[in-house]
Short mmCIF file of C-alpha atoms in Angstrom, two decimals:
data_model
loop_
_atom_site.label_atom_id
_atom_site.label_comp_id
_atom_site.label_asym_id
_atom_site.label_seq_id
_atom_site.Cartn_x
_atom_site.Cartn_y
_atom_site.Cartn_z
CA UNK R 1 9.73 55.49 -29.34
CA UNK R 2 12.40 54.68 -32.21
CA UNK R 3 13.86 58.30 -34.02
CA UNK R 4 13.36 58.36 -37.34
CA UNK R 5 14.18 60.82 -40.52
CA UNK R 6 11.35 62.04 -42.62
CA UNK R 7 12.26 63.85 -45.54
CA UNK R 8 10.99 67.76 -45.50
CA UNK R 9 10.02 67.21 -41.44
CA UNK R 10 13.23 66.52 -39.94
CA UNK R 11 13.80 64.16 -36.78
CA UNK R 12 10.98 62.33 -35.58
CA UNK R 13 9.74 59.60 -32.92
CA UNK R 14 7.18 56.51 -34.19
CA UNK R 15 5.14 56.98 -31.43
CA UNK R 16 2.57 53.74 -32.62
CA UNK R 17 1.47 51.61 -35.05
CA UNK R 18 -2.10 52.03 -35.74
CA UNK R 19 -4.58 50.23 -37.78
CA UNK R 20 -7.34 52.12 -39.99
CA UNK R 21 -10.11 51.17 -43.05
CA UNK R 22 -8.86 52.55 -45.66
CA UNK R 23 -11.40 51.75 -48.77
CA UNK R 24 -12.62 48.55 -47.46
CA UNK R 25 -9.23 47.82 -46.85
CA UNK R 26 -6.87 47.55 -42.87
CA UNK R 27 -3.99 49.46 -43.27
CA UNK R 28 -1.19 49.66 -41.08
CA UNK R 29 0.51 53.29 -40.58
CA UNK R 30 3.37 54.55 -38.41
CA UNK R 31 2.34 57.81 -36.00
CA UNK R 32 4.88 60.11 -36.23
CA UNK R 33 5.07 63.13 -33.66
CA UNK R 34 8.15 65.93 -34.70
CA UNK R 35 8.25 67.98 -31.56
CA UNK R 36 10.02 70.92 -33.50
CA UNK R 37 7.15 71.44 -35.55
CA UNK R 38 4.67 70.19 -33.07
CA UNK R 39 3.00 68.23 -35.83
CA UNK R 40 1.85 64.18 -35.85
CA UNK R 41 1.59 62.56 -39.31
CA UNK R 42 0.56 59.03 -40.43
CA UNK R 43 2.58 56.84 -42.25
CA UNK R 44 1.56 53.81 -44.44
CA UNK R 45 3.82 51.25 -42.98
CA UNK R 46 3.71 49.81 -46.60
CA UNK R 47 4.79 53.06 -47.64
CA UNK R 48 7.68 54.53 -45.39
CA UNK R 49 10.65 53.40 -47.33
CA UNK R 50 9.35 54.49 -50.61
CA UNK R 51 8.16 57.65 -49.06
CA UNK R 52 11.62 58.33 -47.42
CA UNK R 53 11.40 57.42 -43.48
CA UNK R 54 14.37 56.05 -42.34
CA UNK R 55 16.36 55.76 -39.02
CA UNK R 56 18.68 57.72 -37.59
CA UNK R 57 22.27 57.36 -39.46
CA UNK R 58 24.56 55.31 -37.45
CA UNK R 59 28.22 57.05 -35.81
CA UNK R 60 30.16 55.62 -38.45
CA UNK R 61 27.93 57.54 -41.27
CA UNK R 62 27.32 60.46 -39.40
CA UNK R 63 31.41 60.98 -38.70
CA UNK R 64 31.58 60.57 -42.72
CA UNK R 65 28.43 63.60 -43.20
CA UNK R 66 30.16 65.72 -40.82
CA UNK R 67 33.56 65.24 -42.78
CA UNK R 68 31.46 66.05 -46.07
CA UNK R 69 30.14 68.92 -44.49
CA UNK R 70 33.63 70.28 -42.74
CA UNK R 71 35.77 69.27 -46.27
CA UNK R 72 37.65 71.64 -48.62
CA UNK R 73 35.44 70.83 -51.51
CA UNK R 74 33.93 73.61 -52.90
CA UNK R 75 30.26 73.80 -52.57
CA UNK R 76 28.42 73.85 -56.11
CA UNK R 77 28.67 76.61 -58.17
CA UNK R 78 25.29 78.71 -58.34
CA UNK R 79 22.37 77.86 -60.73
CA UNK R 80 19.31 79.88 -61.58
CA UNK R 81 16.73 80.42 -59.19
CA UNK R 82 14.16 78.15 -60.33
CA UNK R 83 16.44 75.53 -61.29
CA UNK R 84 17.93 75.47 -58.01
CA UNK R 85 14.43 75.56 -56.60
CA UNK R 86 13.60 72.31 -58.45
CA UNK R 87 16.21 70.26 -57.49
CA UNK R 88 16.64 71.82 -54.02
CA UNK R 89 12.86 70.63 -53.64
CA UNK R 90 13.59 67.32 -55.08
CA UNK R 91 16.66 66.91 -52.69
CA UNK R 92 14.69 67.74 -49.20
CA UNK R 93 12.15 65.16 -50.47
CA UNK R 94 14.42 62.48 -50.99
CA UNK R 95 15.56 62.66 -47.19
CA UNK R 96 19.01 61.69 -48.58
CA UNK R 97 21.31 62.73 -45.83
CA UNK R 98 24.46 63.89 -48.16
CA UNK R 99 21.79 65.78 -50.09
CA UNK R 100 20.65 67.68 -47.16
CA UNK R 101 24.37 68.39 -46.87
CA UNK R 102 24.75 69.41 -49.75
CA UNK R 103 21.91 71.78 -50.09
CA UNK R 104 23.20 73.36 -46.44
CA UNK R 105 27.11 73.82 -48.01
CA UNK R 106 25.67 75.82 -50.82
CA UNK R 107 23.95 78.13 -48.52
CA UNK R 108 26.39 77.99 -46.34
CA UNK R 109 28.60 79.83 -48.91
CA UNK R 110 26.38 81.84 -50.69
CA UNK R 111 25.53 83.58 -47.77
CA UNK R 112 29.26 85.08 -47.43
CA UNK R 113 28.73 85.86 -51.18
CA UNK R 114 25.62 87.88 -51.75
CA UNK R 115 23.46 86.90 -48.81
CA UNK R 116 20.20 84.71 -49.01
CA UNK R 117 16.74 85.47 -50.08
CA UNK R 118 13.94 84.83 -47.29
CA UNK R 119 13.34 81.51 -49.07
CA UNK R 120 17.11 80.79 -49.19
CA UNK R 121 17.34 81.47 -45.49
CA UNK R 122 13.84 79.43 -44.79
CA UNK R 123 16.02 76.63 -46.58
CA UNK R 124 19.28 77.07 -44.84
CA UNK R 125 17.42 77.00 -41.43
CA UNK R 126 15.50 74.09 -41.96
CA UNK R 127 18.21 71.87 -43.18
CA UNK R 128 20.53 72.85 -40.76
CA UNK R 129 18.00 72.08 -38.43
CA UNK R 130 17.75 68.74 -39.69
CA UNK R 131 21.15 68.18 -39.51
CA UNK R 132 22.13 69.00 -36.21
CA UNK R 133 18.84 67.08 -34.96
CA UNK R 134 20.34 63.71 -36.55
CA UNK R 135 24.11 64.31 -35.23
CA UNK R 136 22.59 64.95 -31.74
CA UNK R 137 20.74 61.51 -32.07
CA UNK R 138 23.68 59.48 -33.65
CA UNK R 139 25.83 60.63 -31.39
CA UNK R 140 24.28 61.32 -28.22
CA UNK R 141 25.33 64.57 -28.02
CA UNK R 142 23.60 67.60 -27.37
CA UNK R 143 22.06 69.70 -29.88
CA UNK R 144 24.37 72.74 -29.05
CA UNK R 145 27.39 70.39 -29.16
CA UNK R 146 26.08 68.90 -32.45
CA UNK R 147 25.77 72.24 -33.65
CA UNK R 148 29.46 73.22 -33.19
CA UNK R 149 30.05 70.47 -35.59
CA UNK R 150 29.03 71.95 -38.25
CA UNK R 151 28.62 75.54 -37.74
CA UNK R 152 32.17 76.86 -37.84
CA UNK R 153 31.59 75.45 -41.48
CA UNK R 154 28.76 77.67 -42.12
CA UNK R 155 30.52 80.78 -40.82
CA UNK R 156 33.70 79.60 -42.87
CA UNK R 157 31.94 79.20 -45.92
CA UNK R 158 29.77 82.74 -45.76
CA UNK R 159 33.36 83.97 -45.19
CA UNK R 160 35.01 82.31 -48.35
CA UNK R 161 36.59 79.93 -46.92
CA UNK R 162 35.86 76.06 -47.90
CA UNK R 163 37.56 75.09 -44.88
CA UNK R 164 36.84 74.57 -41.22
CA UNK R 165 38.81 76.47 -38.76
CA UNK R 166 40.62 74.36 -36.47
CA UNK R 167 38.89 73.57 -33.51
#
């Protein structure tokens, strides 16, 4: 029943430990069920910290992400496609929470600059997605209220601004 973070699938719930043979050998693996995506996955219990499941960030964190995500630092400035593909890839995988972040500020603000391809926009969805899903669950707020957290950032940002508007 404990939420968890997996990197590319977003908030998730361990819904059992279960034992199966793999090669001659009992391995242990955590069920995890991601309503949003309406998917289950298996885990190697042996596995999930190298393979990026984690739990839920504490307050303390989260109130630190939101104030990375709300700041006056300028996103990053704009690579080429397939370099920002890369690395974008290679930040969703490592589940890293300030990654996510910062992948979702540069969208944020590129879409007030030129607008987002459909991949762009895929990106920008999911990872605001997985943000708002982890302040909800840190927080115990609801997922509309954690949205309003960060969202006035998003429309801030697409509008040039690197600030928040006062709220």
């Amino acid at each position: 029943g404990e939420k968890v973070m997996y990197p590319q699938f977003g908030l998730g719930t361990i819904t059992d430990v279960i034992e199966k043979e793999v090669d001659d050998t009992s391995l242990s693996f955590y069920r995890l069920e991601f309503e949003v995506n309406q998917i289950e996955i298996l885990v190697p219990v042996s596995r999930a910290v190298e393979n990026g499941l984690r739990k839920v960030m504490g307050r303390k964190d989260i109130d630190k992400l939101i104030s990375y995500i709300t700041s006056d630092i300028p996103p990053p400035k704009p690579q080429q496609w397939h370099r920002w593909r890369k690395r974008t890839l290679e930040q969703l995988k490592s589940g890293d929470p300030l990654e996510i972040a910062t992948i979702y500020r540069y969208l944020a603000s590129l879409e007030g600059q030129k607008g987002l391809s459909f991949t762009e926009r895929k990106i920008l969805h999911q990872v605001e997605r997985m943000l708002i899903a982890e302040i909800s669950v840190a927080k115990s707020i609801s997922e509309e209220k954690a949205e309003a957290l960060i969202t006035p950032t998003r429309h801030d940002l697409a509008n040039g601004n690197g600030k928040r508007a006062a709220s």
